[in-house]
Short mmCIF file of C-alpha atoms in Angstrom, two decimals:
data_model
loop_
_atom_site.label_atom_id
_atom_site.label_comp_id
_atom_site.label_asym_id
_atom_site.label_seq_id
_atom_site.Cartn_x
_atom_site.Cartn_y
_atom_site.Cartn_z
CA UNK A 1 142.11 20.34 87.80
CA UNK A 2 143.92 23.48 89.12
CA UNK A 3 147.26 24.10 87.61
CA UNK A 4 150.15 24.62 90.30
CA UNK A 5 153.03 26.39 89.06
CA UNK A 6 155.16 23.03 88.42
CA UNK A 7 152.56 22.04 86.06
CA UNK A 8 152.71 24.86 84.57
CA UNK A 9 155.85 24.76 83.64
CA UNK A 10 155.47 20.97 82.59
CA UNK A 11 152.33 21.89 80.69
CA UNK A 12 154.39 24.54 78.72
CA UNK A 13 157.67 22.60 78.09
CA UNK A 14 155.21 19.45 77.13
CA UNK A 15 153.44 21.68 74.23
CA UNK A 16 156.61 22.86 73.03
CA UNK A 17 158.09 18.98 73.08
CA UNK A 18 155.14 17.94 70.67
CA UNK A 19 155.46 20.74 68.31
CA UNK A 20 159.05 20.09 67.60
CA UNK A 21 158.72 16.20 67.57
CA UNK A 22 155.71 16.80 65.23
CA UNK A 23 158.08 18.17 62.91
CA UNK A 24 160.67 16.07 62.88
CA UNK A 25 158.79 13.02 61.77
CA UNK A 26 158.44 14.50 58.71
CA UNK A 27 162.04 15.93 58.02
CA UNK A 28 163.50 12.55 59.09
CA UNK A 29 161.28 10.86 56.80
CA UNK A 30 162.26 13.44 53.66
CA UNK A 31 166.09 12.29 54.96
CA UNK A 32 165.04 8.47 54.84
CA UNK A 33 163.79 8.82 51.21
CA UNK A 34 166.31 10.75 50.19
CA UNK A 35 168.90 8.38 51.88
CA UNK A 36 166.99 5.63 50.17
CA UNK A 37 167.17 7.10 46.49
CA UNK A 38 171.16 7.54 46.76
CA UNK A 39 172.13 4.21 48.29
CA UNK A 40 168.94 1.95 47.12
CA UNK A 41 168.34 0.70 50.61
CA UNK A 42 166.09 1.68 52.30
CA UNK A 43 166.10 1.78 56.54
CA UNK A 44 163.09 -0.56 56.92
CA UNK A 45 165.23 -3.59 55.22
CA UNK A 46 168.27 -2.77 57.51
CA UNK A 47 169.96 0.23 55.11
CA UNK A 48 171.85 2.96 57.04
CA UNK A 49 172.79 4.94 54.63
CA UNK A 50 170.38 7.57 56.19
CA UNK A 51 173.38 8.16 58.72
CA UNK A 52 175.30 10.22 56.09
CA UNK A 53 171.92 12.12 54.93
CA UNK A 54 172.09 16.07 56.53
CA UNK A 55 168.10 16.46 56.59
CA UNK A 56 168.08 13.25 58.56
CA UNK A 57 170.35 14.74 61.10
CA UNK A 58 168.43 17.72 61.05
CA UNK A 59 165.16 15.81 61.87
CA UNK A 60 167.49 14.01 64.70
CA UNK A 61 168.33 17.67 66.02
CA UNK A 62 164.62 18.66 65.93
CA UNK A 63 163.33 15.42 67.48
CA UNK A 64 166.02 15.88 70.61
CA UNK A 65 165.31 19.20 70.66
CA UNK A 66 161.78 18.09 71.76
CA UNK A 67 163.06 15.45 73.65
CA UNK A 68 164.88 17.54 75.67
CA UNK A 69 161.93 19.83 76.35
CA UNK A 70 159.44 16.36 77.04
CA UNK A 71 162.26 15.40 79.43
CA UNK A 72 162.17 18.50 81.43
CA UNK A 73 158.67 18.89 81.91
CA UNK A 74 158.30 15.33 83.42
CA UNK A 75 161.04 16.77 86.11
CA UNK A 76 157.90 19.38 86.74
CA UNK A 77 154.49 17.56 85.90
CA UNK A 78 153.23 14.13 86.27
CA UNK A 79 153.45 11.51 83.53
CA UNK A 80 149.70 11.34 83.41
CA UNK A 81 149.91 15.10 82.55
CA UNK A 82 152.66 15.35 80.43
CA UNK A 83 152.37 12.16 78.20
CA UNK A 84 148.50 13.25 76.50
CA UNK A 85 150.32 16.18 75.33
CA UNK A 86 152.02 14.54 72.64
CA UNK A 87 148.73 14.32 70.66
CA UNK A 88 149.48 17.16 69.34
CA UNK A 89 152.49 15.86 67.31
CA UNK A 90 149.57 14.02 65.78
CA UNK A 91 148.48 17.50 64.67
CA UNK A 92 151.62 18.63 63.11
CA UNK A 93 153.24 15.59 61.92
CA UNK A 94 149.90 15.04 59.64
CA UNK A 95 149.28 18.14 58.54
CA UNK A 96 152.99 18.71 57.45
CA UNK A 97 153.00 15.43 55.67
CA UNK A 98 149.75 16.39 53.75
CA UNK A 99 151.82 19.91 52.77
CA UNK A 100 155.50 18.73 52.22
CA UNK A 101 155.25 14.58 51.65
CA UNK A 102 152.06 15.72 49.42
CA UNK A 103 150.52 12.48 51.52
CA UNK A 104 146.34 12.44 51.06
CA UNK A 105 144.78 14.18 54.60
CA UNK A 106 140.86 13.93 54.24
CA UNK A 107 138.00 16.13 56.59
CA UNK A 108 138.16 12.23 58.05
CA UNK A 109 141.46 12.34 59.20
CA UNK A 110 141.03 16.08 60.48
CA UNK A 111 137.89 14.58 62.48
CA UNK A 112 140.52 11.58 63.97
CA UNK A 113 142.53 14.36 65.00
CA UNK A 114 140.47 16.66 66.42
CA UNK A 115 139.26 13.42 68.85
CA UNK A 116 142.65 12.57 69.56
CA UNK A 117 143.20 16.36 71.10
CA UNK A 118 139.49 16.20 72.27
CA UNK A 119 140.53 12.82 74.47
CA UNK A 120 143.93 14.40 75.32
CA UNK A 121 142.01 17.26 76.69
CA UNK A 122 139.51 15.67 79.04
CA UNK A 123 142.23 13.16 80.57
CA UNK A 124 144.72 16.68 81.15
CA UNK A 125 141.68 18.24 83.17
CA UNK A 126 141.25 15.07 85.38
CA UNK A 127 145.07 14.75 85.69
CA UNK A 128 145.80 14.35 89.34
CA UNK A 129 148.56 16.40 91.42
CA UNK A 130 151.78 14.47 91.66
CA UNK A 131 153.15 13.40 94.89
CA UNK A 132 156.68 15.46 96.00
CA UNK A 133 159.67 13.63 95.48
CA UNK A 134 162.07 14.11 97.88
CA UNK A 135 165.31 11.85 96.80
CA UNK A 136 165.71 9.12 93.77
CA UNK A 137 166.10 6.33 96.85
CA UNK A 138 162.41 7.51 96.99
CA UNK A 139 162.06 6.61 93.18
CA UNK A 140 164.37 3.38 93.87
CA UNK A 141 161.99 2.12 96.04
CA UNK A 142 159.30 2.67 93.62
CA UNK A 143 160.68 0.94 90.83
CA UNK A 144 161.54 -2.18 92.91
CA UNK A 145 158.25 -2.64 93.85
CA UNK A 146 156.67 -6.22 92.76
CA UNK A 147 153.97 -4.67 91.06
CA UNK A 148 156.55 -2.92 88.57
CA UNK A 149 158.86 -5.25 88.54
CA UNK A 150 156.36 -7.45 87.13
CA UNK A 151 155.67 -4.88 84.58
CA UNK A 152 158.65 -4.45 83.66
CA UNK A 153 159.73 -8.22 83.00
CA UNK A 154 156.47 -8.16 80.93
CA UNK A 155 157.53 -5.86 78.73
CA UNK A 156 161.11 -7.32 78.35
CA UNK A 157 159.27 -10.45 77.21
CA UNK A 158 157.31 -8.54 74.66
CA UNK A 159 160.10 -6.96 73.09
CA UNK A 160 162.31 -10.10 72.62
CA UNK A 161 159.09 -12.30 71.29
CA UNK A 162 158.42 -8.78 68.80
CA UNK A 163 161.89 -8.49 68.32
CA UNK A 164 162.94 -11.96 67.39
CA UNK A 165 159.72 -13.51 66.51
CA UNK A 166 157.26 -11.40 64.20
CA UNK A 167 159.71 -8.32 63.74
CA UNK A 168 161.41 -11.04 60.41
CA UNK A 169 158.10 -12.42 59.72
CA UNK A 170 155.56 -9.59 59.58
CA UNK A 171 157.64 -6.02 60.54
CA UNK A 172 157.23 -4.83 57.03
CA UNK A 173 153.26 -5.25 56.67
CA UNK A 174 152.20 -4.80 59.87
CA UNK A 175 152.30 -1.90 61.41
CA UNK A 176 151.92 -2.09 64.99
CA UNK A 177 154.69 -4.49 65.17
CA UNK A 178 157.68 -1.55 64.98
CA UNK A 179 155.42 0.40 66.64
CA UNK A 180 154.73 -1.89 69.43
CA UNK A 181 158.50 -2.45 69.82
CA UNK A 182 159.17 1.55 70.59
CA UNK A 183 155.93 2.05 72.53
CA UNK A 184 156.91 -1.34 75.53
CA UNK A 185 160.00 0.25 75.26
CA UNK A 186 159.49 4.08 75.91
CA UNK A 187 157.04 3.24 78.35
CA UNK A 188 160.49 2.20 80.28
CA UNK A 189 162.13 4.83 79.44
CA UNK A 190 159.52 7.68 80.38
CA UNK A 191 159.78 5.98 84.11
CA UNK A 192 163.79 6.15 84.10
CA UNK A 193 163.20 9.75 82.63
CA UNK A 194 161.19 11.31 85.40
CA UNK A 195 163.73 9.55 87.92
CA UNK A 196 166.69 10.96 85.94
CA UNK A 197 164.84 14.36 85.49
CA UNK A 198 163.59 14.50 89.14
CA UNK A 199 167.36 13.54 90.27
CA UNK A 200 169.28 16.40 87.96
CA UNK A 201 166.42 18.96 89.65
CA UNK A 202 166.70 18.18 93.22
CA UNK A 203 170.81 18.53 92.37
CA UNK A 204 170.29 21.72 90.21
CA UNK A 205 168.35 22.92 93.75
CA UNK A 206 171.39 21.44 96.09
CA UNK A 207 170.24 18.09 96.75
CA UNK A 208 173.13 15.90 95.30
CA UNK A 209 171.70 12.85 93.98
CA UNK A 210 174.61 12.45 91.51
CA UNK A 211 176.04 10.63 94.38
CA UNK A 212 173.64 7.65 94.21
CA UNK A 213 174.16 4.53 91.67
CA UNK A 214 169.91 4.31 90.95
CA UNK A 215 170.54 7.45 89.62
CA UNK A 216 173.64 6.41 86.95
CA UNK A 217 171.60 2.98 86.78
CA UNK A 218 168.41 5.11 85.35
CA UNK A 219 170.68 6.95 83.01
CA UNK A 220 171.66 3.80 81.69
CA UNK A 221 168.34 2.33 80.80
CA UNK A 222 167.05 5.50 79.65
CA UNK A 223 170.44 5.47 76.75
CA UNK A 224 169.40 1.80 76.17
CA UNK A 225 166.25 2.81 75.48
CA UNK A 226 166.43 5.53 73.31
CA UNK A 227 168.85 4.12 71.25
CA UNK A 228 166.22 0.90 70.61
CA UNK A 229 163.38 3.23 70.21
CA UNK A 230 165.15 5.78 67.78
CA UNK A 231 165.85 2.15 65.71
CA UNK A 232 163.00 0.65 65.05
CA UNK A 233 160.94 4.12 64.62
CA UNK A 234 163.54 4.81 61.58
CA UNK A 235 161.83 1.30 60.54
CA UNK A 236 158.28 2.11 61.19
CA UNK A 237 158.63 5.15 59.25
CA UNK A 238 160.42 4.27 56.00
CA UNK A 239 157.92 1.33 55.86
CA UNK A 240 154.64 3.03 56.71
CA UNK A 241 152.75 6.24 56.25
CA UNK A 242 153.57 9.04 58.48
CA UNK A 243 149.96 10.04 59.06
CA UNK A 244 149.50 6.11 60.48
CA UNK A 245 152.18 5.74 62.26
CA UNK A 246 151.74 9.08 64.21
CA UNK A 247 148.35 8.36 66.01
CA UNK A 248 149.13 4.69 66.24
CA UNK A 249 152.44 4.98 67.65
CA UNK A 250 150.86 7.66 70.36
CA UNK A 251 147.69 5.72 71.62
CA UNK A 252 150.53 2.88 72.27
CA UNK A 253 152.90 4.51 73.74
CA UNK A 254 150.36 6.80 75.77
CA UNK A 255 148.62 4.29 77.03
CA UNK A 256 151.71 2.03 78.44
CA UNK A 257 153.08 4.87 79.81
CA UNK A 258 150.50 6.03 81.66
CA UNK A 259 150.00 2.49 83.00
CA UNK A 260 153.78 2.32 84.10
CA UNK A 261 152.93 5.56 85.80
CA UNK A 262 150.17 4.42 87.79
CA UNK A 263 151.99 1.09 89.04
CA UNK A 264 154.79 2.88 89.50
CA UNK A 265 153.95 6.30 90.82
CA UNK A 266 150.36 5.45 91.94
CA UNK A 267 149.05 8.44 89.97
CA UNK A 268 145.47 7.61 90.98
CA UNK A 269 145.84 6.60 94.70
CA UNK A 270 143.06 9.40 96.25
CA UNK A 271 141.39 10.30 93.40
CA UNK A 272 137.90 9.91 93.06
CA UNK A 273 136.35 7.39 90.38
CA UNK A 274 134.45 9.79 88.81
CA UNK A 275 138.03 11.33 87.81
CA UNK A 276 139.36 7.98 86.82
CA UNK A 277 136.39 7.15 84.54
CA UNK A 278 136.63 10.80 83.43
CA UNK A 279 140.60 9.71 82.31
CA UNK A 280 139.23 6.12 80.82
CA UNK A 281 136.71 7.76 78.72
CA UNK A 282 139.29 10.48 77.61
CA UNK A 283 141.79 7.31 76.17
CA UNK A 284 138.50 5.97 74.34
CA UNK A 285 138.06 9.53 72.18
CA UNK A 286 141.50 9.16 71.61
CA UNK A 287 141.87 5.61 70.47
CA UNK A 288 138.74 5.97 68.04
CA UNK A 289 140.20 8.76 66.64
CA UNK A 290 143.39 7.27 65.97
CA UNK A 291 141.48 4.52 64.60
CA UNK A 292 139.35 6.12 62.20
CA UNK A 293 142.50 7.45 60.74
CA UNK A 294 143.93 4.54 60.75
CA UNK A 295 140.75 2.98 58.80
CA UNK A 296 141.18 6.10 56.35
CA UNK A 297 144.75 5.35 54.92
CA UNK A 298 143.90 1.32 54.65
CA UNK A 299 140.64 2.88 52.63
CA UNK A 300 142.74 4.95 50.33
CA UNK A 301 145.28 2.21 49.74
CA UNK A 302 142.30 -0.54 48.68
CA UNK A 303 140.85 2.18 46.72
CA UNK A 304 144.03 2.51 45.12
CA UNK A 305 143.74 -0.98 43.57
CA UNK A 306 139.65 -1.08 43.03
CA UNK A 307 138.56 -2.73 39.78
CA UNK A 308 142.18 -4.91 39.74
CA UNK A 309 141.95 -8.65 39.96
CA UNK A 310 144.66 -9.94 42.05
CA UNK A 311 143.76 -13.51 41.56
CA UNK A 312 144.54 -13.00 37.86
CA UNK A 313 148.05 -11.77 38.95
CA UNK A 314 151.45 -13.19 39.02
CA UNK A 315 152.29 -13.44 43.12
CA UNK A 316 154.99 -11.35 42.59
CA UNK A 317 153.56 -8.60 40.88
CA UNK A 318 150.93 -8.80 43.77
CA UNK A 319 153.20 -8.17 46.36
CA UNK A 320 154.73 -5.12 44.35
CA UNK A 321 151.22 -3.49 44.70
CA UNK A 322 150.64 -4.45 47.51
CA UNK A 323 153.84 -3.90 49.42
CA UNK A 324 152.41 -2.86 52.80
CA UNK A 325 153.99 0.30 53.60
CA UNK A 326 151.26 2.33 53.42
CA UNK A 327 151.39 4.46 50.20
CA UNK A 328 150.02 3.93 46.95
CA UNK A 329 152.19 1.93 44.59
CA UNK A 330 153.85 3.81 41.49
CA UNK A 331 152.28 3.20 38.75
CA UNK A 332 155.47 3.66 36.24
CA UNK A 333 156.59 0.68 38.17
CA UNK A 334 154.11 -1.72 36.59
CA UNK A 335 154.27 -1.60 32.77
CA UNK A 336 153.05 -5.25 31.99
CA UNK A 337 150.11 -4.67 33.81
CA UNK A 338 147.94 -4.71 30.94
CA UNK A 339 150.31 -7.36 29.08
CA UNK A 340 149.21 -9.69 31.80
CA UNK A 341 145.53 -8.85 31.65
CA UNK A 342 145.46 -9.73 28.17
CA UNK A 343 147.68 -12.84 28.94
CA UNK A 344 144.62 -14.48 31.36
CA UNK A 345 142.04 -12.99 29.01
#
């Protein structure tokens, strides 16, 4: 693909985006334990104590930061461009945690990475040119379309049924439920970013589209948004390992948001299939990498626990062990361990 100077610029400001976000996963979660220490609830059973913890706010800074930057470039780039970038907050966000939440990275999880920047690679080179944007009446008409609107009433659904439905019954031991929530959503808010983003530039450049409600209406839902994503990621990672919910939270969210960009923006109208199977096979490299790290961390945790009996256990004292958030169970927490052992024997 030949870079023009717009995606350039979005290619740039993209990088930069991941890097910071990268990095704020893991000083939001050092704020989140922190928070959970002084208060004794934590934010994945509804505690909010985190709101008064500085390094929280300081991950909050960082992750806008980012944000900011990932919301510029889609002004500049195509979704389809700018979106595969964020692998590489897979990159940082895991490595830091291995360095400062002393979690376990293995040459495994190094290999998942290196596939999900492999796969991010091959489906930026095929990424097509994006169609000019003249006006966000142009973007209206887009997003009224019946083939988004269906899309998005889909992923309304989704949300509520997650929300309401499993969120109670299996949000704290399954972990694509969270990140399911914040992945349907930003896929909804990436779309009402590029209109916002597209809107502010053609103003910046003397096109007033300030003067248009779509364009207050897109601020809106981007807010609404934000807000819900920013919740239940708080959830995902107090509950879960960073290094999991990293890669698993990007292949989600990657992958909706590209597919809102191609109903929506018809990304791949006039490209050739060779391009678009080029793109398909690029999302495969990624999601096996994000699932062999993914398989890593449930390896460590069953390793964790190899040898122990759970049958022989009170229920209660199994779900301690085995409490589902991803990281190995303290072990100064179980003193009757051997009591009961010597109980059944």
């Amino acid at each position: 693909m030949s870079f023009s100077a717009e995606n350039l610029k979005g290619f740039v400001l993209a990088v930069s985006s991941s890097v910071f976000i990268g990095a704020s996963f893991i000083i939001k979660k050092k704020g989140l334990k922190r928070a959970a220490v002084a208060s004794g609830v934590r934010a994945g059973v509804g505690g909010h104590a985190y709101l008064l913890e500085p390094l929280w706010w300081l991950g909050m800074i960082t992750m806008i930061v980012g944000e900011v930057a990932n919301f510029v470039a889609y002004a500049f780039a195509p979704a389809v461009l700018v979106t595969p970038l964020g692998a590489l907050s897979i990159i940082v966000s895991a490595v830091l945690a291995h360095f400062i939440l002393k979690e376990i990275l293995h040459k495994l999880d190094v290999l998942g990475c290196v596939m999900c920047i492999a796969g991010s690679v091959i489906i930026v080179i095929h990424a097509p040119q994006e169609q000019a944007i003249t006006s966000v009446q142009a973007i209206w008409a887009m997003a009224t379309q019946p083939a988004f609107l269906l899309y998005v009433a889909s992923v309304i659904v989704l949300v509520f049924i997650l929300v309401f439905h499993f969120s109670p019954q299996c949000g704290h031991t399954n972990v694509l439920i969270f990140t399911g929530i914040c992945s349907l959503v930003g896929s909804l808010s990436v779309m009402s970013v590029k209109a916002l983003g597209t809107a502010l530039k053609l103003t910046f450049e003397g096109n007033n589209q300030l003067i248009y409600p779509a364009t207050w209406f897109f601020m809106l839902v981007v807010a609404t948004c934000v807000i819900t994503q920013m919740n239940y990621l708080n959830k995902a990672l107090d509950t879960f390992n960073t290094a999991v919910v990293s890669p698993i939270y990007y292949v989600m969210f990657t992958t909706l948001t590209i597919l809102a960009s191609v109903i929506m923006f018809k990304d791949w109208d006039g490209q050739s299939g060779g391009s678009i199977v080029s793109e398909i096979c690029g999302f495969v490299v990624v999601l096996s990498g994000t699932i062999l790290l993914h398989a890593t961390k449930d390896f460590d945790r069953s390793s964790s626990f190899k040898g122990i009996n759970y049958a022989t256990l009170s229920p209660s004292l199994s779900a301690r062990l085995c409490n589902g958030n991803g990281e190995k169970y303290d072990e100064d927490n179980v003193p009757a361990l051997e009591e009961i052992c010597l109980q059944q024997q």
